[in-house]
mmCIF file of C-alpha atoms in Angstrom:
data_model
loop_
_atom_site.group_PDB
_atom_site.id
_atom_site.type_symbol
_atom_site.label_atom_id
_atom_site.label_comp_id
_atom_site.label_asym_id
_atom_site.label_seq_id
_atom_site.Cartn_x
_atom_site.Cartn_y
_atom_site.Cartn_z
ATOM 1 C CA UNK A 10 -14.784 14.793 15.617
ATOM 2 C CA UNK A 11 -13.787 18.414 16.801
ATOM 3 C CA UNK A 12 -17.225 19.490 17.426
ATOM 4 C CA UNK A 13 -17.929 16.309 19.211
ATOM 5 C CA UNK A 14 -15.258 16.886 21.640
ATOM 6 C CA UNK A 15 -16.191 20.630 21.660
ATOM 7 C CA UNK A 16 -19.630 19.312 22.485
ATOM 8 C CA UNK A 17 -18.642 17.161 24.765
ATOM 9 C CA UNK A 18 -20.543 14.075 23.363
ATOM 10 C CA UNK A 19 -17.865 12.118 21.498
ATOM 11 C CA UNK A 20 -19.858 8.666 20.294
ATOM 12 C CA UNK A 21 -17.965 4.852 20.480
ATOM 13 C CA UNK A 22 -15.873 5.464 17.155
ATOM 14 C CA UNK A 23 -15.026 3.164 14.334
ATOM 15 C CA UNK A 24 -12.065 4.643 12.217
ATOM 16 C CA UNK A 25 -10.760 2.796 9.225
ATOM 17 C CA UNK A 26 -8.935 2.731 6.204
ATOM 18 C CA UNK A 27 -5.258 1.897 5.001
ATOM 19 C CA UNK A 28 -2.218 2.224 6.895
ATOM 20 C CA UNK A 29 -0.224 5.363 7.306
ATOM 21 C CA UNK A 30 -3.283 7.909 6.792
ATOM 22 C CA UNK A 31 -3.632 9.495 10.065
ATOM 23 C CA UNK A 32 -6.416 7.271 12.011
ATOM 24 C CA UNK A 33 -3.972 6.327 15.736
ATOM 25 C CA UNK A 34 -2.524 9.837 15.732
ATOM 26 C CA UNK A 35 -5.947 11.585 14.951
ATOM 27 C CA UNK A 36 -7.561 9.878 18.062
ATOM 28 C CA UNK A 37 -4.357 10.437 20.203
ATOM 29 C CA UNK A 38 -4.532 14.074 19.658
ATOM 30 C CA UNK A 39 -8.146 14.062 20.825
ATOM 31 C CA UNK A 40 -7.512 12.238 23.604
ATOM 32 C CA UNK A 41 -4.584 14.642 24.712
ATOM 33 C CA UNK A 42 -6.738 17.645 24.232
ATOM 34 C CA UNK A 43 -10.167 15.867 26.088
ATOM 35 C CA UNK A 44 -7.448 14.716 28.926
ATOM 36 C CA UNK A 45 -4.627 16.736 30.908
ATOM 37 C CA UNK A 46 -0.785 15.013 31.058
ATOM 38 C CA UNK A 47 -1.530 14.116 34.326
ATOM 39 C CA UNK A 48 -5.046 12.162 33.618
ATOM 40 C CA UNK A 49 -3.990 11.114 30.652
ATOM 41 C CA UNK A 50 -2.574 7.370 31.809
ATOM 42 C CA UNK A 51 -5.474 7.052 34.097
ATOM 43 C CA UNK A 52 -8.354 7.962 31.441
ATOM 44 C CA UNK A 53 -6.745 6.330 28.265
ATOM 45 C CA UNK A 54 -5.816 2.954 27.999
ATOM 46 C CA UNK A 55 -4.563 1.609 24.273
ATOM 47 C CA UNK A 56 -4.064 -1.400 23.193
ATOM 48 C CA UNK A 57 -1.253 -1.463 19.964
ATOM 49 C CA UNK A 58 -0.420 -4.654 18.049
ATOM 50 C CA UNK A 59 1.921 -6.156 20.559
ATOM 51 C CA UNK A 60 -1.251 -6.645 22.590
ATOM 52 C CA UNK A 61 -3.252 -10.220 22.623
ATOM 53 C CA UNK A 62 -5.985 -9.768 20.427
ATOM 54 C CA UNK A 63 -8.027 -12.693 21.955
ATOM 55 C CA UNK A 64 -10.843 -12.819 24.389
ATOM 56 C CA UNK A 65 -9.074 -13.047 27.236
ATOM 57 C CA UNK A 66 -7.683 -9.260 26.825
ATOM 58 C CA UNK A 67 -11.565 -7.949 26.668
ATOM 59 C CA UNK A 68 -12.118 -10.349 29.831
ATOM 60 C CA UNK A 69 -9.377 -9.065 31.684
ATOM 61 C CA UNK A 70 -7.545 -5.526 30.988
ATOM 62 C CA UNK A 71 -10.506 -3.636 28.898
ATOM 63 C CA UNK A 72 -13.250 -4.875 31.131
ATOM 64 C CA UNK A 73 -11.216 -3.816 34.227
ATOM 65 C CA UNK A 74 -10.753 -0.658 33.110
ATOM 66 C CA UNK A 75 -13.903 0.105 31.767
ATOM 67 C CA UNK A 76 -16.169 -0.708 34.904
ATOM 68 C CA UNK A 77 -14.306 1.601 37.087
ATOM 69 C CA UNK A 78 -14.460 5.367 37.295
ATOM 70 C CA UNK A 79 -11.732 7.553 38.431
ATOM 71 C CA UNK A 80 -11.856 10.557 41.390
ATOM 72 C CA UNK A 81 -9.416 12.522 39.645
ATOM 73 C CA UNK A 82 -11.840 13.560 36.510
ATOM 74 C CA UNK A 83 -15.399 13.470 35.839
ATOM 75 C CA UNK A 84 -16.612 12.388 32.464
ATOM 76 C CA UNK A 85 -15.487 9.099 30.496
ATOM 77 C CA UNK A 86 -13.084 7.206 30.059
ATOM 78 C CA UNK A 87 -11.163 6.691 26.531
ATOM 79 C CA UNK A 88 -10.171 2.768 25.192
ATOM 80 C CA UNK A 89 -8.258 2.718 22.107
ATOM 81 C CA UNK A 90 -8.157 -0.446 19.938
ATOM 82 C CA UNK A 91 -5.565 -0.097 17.415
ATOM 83 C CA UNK A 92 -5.678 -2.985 14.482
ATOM 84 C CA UNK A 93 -8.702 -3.911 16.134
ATOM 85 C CA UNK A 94 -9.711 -6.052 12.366
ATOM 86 C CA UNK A 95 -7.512 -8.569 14.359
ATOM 87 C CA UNK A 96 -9.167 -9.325 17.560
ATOM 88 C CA UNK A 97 -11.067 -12.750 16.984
ATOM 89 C CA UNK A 98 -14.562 -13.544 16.245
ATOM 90 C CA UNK A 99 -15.091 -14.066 20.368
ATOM 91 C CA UNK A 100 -13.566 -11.255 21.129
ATOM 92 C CA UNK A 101 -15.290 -9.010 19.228
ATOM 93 C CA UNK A 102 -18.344 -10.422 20.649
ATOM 94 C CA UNK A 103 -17.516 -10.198 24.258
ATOM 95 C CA UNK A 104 -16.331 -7.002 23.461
ATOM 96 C CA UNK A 105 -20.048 -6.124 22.261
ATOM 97 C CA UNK A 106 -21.153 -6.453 25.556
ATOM 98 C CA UNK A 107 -18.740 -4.455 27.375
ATOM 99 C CA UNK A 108 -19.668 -1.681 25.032
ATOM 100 C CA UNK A 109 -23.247 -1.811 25.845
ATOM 101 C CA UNK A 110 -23.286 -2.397 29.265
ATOM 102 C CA UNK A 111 -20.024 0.882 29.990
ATOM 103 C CA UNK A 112 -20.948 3.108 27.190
ATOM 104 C CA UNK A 113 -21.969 5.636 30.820
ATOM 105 C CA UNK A 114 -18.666 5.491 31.977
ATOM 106 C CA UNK A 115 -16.434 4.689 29.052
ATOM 107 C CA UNK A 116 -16.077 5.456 25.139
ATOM 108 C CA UNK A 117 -14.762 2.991 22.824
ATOM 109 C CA UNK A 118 -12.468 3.941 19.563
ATOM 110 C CA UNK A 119 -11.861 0.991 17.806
ATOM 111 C CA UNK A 120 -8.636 1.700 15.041
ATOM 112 C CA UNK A 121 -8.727 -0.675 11.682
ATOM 113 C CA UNK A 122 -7.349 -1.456 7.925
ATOM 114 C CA UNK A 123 -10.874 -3.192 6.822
ATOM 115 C CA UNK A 124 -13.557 -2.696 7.908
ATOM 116 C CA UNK A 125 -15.083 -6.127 6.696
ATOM 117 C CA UNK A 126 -12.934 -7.611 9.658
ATOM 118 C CA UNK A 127 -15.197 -5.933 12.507
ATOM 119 C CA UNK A 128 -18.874 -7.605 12.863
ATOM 120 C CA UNK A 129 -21.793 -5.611 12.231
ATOM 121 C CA UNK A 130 -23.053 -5.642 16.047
ATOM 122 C CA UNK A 131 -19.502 -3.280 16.701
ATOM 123 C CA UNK A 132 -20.002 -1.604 13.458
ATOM 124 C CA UNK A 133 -23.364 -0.499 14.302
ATOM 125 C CA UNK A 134 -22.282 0.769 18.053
ATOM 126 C CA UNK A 135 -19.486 3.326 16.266
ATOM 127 C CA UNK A 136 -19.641 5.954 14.471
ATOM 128 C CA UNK A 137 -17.655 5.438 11.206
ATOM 129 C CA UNK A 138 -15.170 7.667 9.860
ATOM 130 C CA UNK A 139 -13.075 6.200 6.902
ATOM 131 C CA UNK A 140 -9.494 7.368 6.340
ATOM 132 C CA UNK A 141 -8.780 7.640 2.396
ATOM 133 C CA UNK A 142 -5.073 7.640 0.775
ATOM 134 C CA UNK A 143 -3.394 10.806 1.637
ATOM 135 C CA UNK A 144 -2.864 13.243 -1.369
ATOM 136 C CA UNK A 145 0.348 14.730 -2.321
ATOM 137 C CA UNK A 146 -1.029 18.364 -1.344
ATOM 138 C CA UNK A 147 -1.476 16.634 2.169
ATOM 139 C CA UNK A 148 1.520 14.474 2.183
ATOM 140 C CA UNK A 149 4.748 17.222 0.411
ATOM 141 C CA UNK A 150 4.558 20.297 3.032
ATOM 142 C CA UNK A 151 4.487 17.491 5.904
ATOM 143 C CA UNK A 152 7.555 15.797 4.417
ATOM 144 C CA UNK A 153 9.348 19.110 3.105
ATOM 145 C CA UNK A 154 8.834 20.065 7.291
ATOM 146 C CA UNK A 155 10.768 16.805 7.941
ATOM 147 C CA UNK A 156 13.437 17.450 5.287
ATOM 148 C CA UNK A 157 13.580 20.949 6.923
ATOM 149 C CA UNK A 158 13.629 20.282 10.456
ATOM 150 C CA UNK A 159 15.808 17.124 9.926
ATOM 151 C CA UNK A 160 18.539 18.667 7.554
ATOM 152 C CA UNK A 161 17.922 15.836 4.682
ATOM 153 C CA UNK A 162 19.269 16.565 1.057
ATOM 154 C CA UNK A 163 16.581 15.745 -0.853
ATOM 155 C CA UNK A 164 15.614 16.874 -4.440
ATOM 156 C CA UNK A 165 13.038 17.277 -6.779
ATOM 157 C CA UNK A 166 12.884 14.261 -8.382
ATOM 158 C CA UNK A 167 12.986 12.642 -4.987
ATOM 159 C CA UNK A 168 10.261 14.089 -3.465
ATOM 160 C CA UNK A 169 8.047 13.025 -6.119
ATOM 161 C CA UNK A 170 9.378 8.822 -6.114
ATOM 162 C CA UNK A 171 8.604 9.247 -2.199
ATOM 163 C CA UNK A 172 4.832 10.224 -3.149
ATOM 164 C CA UNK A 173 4.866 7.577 -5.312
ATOM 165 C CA UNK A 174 6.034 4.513 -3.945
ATOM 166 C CA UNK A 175 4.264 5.473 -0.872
ATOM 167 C CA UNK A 176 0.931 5.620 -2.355
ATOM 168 C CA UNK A 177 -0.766 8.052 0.122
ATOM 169 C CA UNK A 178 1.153 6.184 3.392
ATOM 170 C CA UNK A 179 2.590 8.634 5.490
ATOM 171 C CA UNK A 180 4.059 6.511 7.400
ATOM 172 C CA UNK A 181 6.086 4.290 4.465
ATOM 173 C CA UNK A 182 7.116 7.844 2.980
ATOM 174 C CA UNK A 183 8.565 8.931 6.197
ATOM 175 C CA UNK A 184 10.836 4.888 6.857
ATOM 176 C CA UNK A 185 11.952 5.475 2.980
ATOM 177 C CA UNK A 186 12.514 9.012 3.236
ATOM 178 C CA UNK A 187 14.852 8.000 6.180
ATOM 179 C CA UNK A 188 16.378 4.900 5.280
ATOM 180 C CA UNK A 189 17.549 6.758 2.175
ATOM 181 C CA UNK A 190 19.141 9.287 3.438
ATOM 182 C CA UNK A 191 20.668 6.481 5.989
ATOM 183 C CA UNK A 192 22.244 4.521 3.198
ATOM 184 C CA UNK A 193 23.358 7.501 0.778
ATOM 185 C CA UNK A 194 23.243 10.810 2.220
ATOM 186 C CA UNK A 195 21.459 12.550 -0.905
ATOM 187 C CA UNK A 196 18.078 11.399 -1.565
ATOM 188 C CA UNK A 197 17.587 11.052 -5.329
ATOM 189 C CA UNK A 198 15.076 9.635 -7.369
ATOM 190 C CA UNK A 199 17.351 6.547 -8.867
ATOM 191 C CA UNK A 200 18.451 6.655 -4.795
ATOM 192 C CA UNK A 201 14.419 5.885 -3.146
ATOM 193 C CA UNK A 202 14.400 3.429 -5.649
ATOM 194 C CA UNK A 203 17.552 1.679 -5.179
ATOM 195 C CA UNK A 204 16.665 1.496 -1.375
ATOM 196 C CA UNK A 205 13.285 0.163 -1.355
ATOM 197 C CA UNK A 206 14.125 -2.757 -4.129
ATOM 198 C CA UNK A 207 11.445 -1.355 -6.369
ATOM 199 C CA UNK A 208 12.131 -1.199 -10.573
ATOM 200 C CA UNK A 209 12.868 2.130 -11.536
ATOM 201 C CA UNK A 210 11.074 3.724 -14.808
ATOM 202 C CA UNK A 211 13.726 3.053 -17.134
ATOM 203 C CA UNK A 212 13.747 -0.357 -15.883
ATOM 204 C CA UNK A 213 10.098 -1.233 -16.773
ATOM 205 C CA UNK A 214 11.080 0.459 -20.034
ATOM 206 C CA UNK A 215 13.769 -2.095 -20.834
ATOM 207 C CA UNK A 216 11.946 -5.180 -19.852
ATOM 208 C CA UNK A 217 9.114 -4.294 -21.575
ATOM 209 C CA UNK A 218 11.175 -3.620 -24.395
ATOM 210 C CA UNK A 219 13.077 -6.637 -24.528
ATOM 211 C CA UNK A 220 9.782 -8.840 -23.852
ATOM 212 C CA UNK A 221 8.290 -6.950 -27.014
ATOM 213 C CA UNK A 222 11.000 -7.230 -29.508
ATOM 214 C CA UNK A 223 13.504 -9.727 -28.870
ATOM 215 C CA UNK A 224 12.981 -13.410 -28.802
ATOM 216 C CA UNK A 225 12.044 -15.174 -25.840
ATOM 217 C CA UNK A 226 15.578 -16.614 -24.933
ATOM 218 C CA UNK A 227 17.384 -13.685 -24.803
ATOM 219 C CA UNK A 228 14.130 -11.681 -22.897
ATOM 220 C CA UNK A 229 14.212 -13.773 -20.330
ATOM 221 C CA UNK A 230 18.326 -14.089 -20.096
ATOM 222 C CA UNK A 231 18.359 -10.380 -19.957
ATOM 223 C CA UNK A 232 15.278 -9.916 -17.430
ATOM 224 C CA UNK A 233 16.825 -12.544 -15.247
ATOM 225 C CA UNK A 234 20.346 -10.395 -15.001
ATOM 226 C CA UNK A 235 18.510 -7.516 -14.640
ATOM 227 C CA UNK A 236 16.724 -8.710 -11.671
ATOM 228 C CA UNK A 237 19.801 -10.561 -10.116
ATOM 229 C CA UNK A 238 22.148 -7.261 -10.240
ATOM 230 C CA UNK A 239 19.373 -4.710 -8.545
ATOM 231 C CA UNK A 240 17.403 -7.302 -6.385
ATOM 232 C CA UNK A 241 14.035 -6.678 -8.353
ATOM 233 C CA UNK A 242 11.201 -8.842 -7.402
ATOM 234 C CA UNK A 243 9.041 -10.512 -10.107
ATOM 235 C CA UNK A 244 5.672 -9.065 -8.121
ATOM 236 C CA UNK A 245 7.108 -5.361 -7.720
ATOM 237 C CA UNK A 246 7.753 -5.862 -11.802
ATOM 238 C CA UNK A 247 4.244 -7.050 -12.117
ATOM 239 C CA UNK A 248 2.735 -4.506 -10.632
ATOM 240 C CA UNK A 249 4.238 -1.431 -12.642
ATOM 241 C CA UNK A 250 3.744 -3.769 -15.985
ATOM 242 C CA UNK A 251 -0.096 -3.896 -15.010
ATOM 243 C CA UNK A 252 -0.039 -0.477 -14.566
ATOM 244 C CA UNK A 253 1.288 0.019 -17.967
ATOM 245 C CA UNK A 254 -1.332 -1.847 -19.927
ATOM 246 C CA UNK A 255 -3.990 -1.354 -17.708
ATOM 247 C CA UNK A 256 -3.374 2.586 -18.347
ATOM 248 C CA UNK A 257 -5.930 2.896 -21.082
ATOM 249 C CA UNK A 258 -4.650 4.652 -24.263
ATOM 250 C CA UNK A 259 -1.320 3.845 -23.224
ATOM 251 C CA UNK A 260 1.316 2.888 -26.588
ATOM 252 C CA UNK A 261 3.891 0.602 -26.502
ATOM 253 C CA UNK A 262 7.355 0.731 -28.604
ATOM 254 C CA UNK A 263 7.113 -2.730 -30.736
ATOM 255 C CA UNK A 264 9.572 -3.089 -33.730
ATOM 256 C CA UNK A 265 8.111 -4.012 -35.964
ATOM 257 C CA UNK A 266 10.247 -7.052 -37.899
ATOM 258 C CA UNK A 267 10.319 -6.882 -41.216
ATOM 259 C CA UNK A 268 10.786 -10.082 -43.265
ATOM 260 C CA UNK A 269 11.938 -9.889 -46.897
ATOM 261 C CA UNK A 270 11.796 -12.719 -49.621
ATOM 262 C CA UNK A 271 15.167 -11.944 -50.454
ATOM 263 C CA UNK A 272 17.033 -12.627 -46.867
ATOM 264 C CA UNK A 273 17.615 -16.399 -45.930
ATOM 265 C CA UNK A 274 16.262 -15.662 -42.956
ATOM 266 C CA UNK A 275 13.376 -14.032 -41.162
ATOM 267 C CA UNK A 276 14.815 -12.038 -38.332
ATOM 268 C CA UNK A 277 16.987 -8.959 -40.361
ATOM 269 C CA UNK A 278 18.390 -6.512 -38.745
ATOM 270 C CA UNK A 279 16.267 -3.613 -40.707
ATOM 271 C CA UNK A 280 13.512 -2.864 -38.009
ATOM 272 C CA UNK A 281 10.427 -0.718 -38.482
ATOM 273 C CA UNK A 282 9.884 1.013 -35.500
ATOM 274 C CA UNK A 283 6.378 2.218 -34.647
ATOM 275 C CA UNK A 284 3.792 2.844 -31.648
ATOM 276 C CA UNK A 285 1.038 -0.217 -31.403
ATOM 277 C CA UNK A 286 -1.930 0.477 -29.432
ATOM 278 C CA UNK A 287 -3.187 -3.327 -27.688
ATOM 279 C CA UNK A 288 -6.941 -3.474 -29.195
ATOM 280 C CA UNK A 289 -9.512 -4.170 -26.206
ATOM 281 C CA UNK A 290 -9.577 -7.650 -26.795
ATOM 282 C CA UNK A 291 -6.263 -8.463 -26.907
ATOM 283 C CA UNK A 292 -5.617 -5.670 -23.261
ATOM 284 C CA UNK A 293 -7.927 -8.290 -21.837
ATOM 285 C CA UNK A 294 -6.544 -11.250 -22.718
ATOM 286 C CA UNK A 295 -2.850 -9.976 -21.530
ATOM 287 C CA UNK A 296 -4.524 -8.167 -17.695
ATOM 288 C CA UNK A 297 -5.963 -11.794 -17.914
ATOM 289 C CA UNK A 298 -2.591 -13.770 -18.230
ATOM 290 C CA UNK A 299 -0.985 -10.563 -15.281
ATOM 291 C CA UNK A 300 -3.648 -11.660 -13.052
ATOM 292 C CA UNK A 301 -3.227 -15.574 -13.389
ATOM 293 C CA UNK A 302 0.697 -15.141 -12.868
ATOM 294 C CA UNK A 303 0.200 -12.654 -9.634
ATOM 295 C CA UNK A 304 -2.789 -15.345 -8.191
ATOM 296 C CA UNK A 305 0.079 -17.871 -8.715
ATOM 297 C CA UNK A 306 2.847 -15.625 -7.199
ATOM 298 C CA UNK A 307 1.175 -15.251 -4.152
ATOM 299 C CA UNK A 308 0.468 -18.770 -3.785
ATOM 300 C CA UNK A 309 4.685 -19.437 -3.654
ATOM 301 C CA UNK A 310 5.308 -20.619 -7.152
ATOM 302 C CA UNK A 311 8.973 -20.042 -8.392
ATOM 303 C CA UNK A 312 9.498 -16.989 -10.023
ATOM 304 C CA UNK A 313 11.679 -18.392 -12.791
ATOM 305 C CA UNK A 314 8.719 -20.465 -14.278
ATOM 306 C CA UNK A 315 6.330 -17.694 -13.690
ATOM 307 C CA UNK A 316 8.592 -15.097 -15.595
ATOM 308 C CA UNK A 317 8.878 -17.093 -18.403
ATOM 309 C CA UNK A 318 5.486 -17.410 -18.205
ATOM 310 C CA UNK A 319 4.949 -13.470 -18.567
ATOM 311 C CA UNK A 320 7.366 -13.385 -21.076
ATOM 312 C CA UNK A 321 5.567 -15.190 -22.924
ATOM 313 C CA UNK A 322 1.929 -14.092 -22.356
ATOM 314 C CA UNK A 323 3.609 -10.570 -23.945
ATOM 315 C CA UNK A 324 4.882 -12.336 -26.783
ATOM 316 C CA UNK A 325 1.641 -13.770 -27.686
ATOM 317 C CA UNK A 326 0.094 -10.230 -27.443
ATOM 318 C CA UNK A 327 2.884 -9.016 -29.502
ATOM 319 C CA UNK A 328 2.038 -11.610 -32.494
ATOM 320 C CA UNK A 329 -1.752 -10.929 -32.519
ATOM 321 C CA UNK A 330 -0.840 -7.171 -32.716
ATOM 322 C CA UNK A 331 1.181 -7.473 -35.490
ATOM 323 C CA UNK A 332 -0.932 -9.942 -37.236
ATOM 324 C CA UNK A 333 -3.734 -7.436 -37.039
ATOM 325 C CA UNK A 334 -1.987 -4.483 -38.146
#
């Protein structure tokens, strides 16, 4: 893009990828160093969001400003479509044809999450440029600037949940990073978590724990108070469980019961404790049952029946483990 500009022969532009990775303030920066302060409102118009996205705003405020040319500057005008992935079918169409018939006087930088969302007659105008996740080399001296410059207490631990529950989003690192520190001064790692309403570690650790080794009454009793005192959600839960037996290689703690002839009873209180890998089959069966409950999550089923429901999907799994050890 820098040699373009340099060049002088920046191309209609299609940037894409997630949210939070750069793409609006990448194509703002060129446009403040292709246009003075002073040109800048006549040569750049950009439509956010808050704009329609129908065919009525191609019709009216893009095509306006793209068939005119200015006296203050020679060259092209700039148009910036942010979330363009939501303009409609029309309007992407009509907007086709604006392209083609102003690419003289006017270039076009269209700004989206998914690129599936833009027809292939835009996609084909553009030159693509796709903005990955940001890494935490990229993202930790850009936050530890903001911790600096903003006089946030932040520690180690900290830093690292903020790289992690903002999964390369600048953007979502920068609202936690400052609604923390809003709500309790220091920002900790027990703190991020706490604010955003996501499970911490050690709470993954004790569901899965009580899902694996206790019965399914008192699993789900516990897992339900758990949730009610810290606000978990059921799909935040899900998530980090996938995680956990999607990680291959990954062991989980299963006691082991031991039942002997002796006792009246089967459940003792003389435990074997001992690290289980889930056998292939069984890992697919279980990301199986994850998926199922998530598909039905989304579709507004009530989280009580659907945590029972992974309760027991990991109580299954724990029965054919031990019945094939």
């Amino acid at each position: 893009v820098q040699r373009f500009i340099s060049e002088d022969r920046l191309p209609h532009l299609l940037l894409y990828g997630p949210p939070g990775t750069g793409k609006t303030s990448t194509i703002l920066a060129c446009a403040r160093q292709l246009y003075r302060d002073r040109e800048f409102g006549s040569m750049v118009l950009e439509l956010n969001a808050s704009d329609d996205r129908g065919i009525d705003i191609v019709r009216g405020p893009i095509l306006s400003f793209a068939s005119t040319r200015t006296i203050f500057k020679k060259g092209f005008k700039l148009v910036i479509l942010d979330e363009a992935d939501a303009m409609t079918q029309d309007a992407q169409n009509a907007l086709r044809r604006v392209i083609e018939k102003f690419t003289e006087n006017t270039r076009f930088c269209l700004i989206c999450n998914y690129l599936s969302k833009i027809i292939p007659a835009l996609q084909s105008r553009c030159t693509r440029f796709r903005f990955g996740p940001l890494t935490p080399e990229l993202m930790v001296p850009r936050l530890q600037h903001v911790i600096q410059e903003e006089g946030v207490d932040v520690t180690e631990d900290g830093m690292k949940a903020l790289v992690t529950l903002s999964s390369g989003d600048m953007r979502r690192a920068l609202n936690i990073l400052q609604s923390t520190s809003m709500a309790f001064g220091k920002v900790t790692e027990e703190n991020v978590y706490t604010c955003t309403g996501h499970p911490l570690k050690s709470d993954i650790a004790n569901i899965l724990d009580w899902m694996l080794n206790q019965d399914f009454s008192t699993a789900y009793r516990k897992i339900m108070e758990l949730k009610t005192l810290k606000g978990l959600a059921l799909q935040d839960i899900l998530t980090e469980i996938h995680l956990f037996v999607h990680r291959g290689g990954e062991r989980a703690w299963l006691r082991m019961i031991l039942e002997r002839p002796n006792l009246p009873l089967p459940l003792t209180e003389c435990f074997l404790l001992s690290t289980v890998d889930f056998p292939p089959s069984i890992r697919i069966q279980l990301l199986i049952k994850l998926a199922d409950i998530e598909y039905r999550l989304a579709a507004g089923t009530s989280e009580k029946i659907q945590l029972s429901s992974l309760i027991a999907a990991f109580q299954v799994t724990r029965d054919l483990v031990v019945a094939e050890a």
